[in-house]
XYZ file of C-alpha atoms in Angstrom:
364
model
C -12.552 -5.587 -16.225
C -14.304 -3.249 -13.777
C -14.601 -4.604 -10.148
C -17.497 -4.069 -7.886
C -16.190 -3.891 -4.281
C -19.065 -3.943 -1.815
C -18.272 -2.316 1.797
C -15.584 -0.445 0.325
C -15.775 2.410 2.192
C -14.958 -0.382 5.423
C -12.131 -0.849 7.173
C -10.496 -3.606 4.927
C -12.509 -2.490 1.817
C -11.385 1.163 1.388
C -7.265 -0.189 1.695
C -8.240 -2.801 -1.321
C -9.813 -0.112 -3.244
C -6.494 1.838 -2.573
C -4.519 -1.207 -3.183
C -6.214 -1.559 -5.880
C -5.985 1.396 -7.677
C -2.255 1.765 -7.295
C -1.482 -1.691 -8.166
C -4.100 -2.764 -10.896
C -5.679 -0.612 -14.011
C -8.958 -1.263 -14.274
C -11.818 0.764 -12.712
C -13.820 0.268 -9.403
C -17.109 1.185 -8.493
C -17.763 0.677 -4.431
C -21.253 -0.356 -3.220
C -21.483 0.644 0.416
C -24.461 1.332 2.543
C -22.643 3.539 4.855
C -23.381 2.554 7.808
C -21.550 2.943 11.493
C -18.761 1.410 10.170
C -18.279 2.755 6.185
C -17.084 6.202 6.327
C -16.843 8.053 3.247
C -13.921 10.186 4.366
C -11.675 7.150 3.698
C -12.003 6.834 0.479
C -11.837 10.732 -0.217
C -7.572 10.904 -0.886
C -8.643 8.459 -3.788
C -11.146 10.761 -5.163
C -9.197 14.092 -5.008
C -5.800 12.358 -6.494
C -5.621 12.824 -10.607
C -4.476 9.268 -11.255
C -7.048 7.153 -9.454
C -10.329 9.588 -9.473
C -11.701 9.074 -12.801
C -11.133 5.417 -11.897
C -13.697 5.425 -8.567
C -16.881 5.308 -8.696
C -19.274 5.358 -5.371
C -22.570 4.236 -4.414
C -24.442 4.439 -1.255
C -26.579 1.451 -1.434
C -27.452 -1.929 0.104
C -26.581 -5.072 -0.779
C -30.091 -6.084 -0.166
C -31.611 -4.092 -2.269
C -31.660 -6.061 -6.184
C -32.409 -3.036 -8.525
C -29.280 -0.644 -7.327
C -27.092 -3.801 -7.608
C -28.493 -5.056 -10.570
C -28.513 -1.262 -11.968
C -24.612 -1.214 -11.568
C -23.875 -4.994 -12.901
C -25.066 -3.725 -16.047
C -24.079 0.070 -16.217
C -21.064 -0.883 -15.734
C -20.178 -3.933 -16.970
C -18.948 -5.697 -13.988
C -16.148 -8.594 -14.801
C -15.023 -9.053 -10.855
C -17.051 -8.692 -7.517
C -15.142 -8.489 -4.346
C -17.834 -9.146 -1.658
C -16.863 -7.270 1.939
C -19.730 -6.056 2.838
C -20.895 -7.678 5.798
C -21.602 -6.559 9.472
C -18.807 -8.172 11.820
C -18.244 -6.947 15.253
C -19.096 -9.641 17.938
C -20.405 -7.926 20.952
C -22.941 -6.197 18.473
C -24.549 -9.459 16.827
C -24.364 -10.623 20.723
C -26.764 -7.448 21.561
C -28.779 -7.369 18.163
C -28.347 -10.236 15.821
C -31.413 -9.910 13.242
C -29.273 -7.101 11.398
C -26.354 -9.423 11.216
C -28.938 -12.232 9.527
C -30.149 -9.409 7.526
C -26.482 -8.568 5.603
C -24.477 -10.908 5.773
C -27.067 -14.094 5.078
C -30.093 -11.952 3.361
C -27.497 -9.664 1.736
C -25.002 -11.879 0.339
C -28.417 -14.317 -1.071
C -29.776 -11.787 -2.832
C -26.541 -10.092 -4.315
C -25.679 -13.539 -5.390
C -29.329 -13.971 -6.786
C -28.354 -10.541 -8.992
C -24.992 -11.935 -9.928
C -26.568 -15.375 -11.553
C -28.795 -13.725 -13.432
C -26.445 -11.044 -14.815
C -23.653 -13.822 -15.374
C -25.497 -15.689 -17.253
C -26.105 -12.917 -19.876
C -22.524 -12.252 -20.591
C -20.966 -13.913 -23.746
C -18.620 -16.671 -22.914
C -15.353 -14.756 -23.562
C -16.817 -12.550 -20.527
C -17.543 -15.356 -18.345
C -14.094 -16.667 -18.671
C -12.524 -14.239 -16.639
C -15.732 -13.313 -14.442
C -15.128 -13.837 -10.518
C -16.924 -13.797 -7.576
C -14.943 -13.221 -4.872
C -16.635 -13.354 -1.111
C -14.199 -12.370 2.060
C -15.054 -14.419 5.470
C -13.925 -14.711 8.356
C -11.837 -17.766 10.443
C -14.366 -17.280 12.947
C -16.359 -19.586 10.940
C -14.236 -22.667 12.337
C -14.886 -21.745 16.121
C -12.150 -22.389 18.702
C -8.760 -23.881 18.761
C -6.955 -25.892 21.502
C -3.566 -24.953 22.428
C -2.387 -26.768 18.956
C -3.186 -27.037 15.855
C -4.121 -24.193 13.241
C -7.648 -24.026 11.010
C -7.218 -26.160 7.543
C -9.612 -25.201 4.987
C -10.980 -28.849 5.471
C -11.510 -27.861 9.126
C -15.418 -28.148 9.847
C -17.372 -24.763 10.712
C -18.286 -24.349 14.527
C -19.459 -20.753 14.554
C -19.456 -19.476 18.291
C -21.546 -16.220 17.810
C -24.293 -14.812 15.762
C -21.794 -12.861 13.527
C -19.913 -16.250 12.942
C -23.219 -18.270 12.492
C -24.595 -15.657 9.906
C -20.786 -15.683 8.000
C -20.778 -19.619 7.892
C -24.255 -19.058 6.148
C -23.079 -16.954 3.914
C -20.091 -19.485 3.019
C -22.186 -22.181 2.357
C -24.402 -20.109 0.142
C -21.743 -18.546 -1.690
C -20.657 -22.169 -2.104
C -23.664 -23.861 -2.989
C -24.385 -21.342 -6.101
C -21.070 -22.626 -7.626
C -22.340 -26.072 -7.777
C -25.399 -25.549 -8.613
C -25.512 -22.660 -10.853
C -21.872 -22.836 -12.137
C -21.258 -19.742 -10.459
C -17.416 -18.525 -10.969
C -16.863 -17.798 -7.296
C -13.461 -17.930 -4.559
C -13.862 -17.671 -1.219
C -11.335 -16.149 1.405
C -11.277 -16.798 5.146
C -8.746 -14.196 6.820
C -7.331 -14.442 10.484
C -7.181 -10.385 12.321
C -6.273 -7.788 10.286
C -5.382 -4.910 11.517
C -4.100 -1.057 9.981
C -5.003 2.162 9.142
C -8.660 3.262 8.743
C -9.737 0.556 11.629
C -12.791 1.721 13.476
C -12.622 2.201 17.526
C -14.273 -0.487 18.465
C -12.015 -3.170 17.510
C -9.170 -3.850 19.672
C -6.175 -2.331 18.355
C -7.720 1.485 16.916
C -9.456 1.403 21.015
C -6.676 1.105 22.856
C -4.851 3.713 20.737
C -7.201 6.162 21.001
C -7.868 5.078 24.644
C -3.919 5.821 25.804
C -4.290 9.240 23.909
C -7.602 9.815 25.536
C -6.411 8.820 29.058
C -9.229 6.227 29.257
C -9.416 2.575 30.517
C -7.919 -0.451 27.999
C -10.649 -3.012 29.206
C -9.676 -6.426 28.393
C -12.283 -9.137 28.388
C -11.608 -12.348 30.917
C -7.468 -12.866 31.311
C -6.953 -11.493 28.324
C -4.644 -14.735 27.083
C -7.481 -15.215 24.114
C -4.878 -16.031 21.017
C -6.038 -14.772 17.472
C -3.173 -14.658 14.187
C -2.802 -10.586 13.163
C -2.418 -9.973 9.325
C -1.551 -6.319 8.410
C -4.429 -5.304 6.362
C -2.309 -4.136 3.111
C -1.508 -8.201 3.292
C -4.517 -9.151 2.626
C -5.736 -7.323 0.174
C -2.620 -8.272 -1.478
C -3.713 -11.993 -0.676
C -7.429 -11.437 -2.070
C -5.730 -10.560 -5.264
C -3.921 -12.778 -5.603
C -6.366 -15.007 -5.166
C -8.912 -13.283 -7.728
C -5.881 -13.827 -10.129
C -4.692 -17.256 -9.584
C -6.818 -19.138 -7.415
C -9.175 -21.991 -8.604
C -12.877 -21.472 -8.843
C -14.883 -23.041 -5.874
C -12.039 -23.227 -3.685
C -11.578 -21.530 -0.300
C -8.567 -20.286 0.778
C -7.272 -19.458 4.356
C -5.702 -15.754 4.673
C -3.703 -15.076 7.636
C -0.157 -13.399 9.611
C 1.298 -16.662 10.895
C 1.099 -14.044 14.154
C -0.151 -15.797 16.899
C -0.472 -13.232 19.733
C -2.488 -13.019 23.104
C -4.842 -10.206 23.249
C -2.583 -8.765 26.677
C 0.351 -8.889 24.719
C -1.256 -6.572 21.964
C -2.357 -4.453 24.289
C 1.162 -3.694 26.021
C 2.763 -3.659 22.722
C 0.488 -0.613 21.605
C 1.194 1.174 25.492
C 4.904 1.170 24.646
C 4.426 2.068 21.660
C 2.768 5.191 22.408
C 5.114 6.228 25.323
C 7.048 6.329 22.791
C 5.582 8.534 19.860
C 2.803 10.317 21.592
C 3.431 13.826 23.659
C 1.404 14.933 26.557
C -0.109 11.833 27.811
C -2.653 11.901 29.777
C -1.753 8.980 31.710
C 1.982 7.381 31.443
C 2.994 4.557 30.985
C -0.065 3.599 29.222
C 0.097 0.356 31.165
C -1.872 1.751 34.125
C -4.913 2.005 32.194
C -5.438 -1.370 31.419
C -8.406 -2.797 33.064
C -9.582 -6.797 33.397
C -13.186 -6.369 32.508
C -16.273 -10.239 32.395
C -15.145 -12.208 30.083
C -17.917 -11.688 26.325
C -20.225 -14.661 26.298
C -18.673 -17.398 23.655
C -15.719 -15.887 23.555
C -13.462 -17.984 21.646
C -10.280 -18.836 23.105
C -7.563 -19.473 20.309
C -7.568 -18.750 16.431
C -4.394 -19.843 14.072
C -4.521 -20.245 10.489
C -2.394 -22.662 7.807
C -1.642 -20.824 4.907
C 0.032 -23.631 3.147
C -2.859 -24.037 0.364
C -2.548 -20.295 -0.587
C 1.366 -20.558 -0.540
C 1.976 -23.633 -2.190
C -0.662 -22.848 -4.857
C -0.747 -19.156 -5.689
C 2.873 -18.211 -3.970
C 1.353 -15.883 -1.493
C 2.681 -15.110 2.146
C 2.531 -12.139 4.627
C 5.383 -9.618 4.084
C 4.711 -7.305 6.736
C 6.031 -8.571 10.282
C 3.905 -7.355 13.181
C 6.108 -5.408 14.659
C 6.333 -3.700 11.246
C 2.985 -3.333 10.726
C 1.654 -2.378 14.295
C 4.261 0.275 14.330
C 2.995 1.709 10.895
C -0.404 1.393 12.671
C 0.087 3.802 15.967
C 1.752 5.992 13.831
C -1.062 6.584 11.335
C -3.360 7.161 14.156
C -1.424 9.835 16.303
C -0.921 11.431 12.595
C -4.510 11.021 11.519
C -6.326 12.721 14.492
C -8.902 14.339 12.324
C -9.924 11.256 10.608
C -10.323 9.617 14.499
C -12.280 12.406 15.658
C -14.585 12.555 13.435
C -15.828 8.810 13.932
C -15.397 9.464 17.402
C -17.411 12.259 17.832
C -20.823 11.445 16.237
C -20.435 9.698 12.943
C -19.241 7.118 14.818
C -19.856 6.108 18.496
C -17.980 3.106 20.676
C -20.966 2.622 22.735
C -23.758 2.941 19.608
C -27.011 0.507 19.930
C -26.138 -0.450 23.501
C -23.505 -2.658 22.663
C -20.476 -2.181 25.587
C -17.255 -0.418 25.484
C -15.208 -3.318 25.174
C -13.110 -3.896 22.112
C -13.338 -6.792 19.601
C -10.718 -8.352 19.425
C -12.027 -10.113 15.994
C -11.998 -8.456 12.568
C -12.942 -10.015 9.538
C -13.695 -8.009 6.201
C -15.382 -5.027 6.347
């Protein structure tokens, strides 16, 4: 029952493969091209501890390239494929959006491609339990009023080219189950948030920012809602979902947080007033900084979980003032980890794109 994870060395892919290891027996191997955002590094406690390293396996690759991925569907007998691999920051697909057409439409149509053919040479006890599972985003709906939450029935209004290119991928993902009787799930999460975040989403940016003595730009009034789901959650909810859920369904992931991005941002100053020594700045508050509003920024996101509740028994366990405190912590303990994407591997400001944070996260 190996699993293919692709973008596993990603923010929300290396914590599955984690998860994954401690809580499930079966072997991984993690597809990831590396990029800005995949950093080996976080996947290296897995490979150095005795019980989970003959279990790993890791490829730098593409998703867009057939032969590597149809290379490791048959060396190593893939039974489960947990699609993250996707590019997924907003302000970047705002700057340069062919290379957000290029993985997350082109990508996910051509690793489907390799997955039809492949599944369709397994013998049928193999197909039984073979899943495709693809993680998206609820940007995919667009923008909420001040009521109301996103249904999986809702209708897709992507905002952005990183939503746009996502909603393709959906519908693809989608269309090869009807039409080729492809075993696939799909999973729409709300914010997640956690260790091994990279800087230029909301949360890890202001952290780093307060320790740095830098500016915590927020974009417009900074009273744009989105629902926060600890990261460990939802892997936990993906499988779950690989397990349980029923094939050609979608299923909405997300914190029942609702939280305006101001709020988040004040949370995470007093938060490291409280733990962090030597600040540059103090409080942390005087750094923030009202910065012009992102172009199609959406204003509110909330997710209903009731389908994955009521059907596969899943909710959040981790409350956000749990999980956000786990979160500062891991950062002022992890300092190496955070320079090291700060200073070269990784870069806030890399292909032009501004300082600002994202405050939207979906799986990668």
């Amino acid at each position: 029952m190996t699993v293919l994870v692709t973008g596993g060395a990603g923010f929300i892919g290396s914590n599955f493969v984690s998860q994954w290891l401690r809580e499930e027996t079966s072997a991984v191997v993690v597809l990831d091209k590396l990029t800005y955002a995949g950093n080996y590094e976080s996947l290296e406690p897995l490979t150095q501890n005795l019980a989970t390293r003959d279990r790993l396996t890791f490829v730098e690759g593409d998703i867009c390239d057939r032969e590597r991925v149809r290379e490791l569907l048959e060396k190593h007998g893939i039974r489960q494929i947990v699609h993250f691999a996707a590019e997924s920051h907003v302000d970047r697909s705002i700057d340069g959006p062919e290379v957000f057409v290029q993985t997350n439409l082109v990508g996910t149509f051509r690793l489907l491609e390799e997955t039809r053919r492949y599944y369709h040479t397994l013998l049928d006890d193999a197909k039984k339990t073979f899943r495709f599972l693809h993680v998206s985003t609820d940007e995919v709906y667009g923008s909420l009023g001040e009521t109301g939450k996103f249904h999986e029935t809702t209708p897709y209004d992507p905002r952005s080219p990183y939503s746009a290119s996502k909603a393709g991928s959906d519908f693809l993902v989608n269309a090869y189950f009807h039409t080729y009787g492809l075993p696939v799930l799909i999973t729409n999460c709300s914010n997640n948030y956690g260790p091994f975040q990279f800087p230029e989403k909301l949360i890890p940016l202001m952290i780093l920012n307060c320790l740095e003595g830098k500016p915590l730009p927020v974009y417009g009034d900074g009273k744009n809602v989105r629902d926060w789901l600890y990261v460990e959650d939802h892997c936990a909810a993906i499988r779950t979902v690989l397990k349980k859920g029923t094939l050609g369904e979608s299923y909405n992931i997300g914190g029942n947080c609702e939280m305006q991005n101001i709020d988040i941002v004040k949370t995470i100053c007093r938060l490291v007033d409280t733990y962090a020594i030597h600040l540059p700045v103090s409080p942390c508050e005087k750094l923030i900084t009202y910065v012009r509003d992102r172009p199609g920024h959406d204003r509110r996101y909330a997710m209903d979980i009731s389908k994955i509740h009521g059907e596969l028994g899943w909710e959040p366990s981790v409350s956000f003032a749990q999980g956000i405190e786990k979160t500062v912590r891991w950062y002022l303990e992890n300092r190496e980890w955070c320079d090291h994407i700060t200073s070269g591997v990784y870069q806030r400001q890399r292909l032009g794109t501004s300082a600002c944070p994202s405050a939207d996260e979906d799986a990668t």
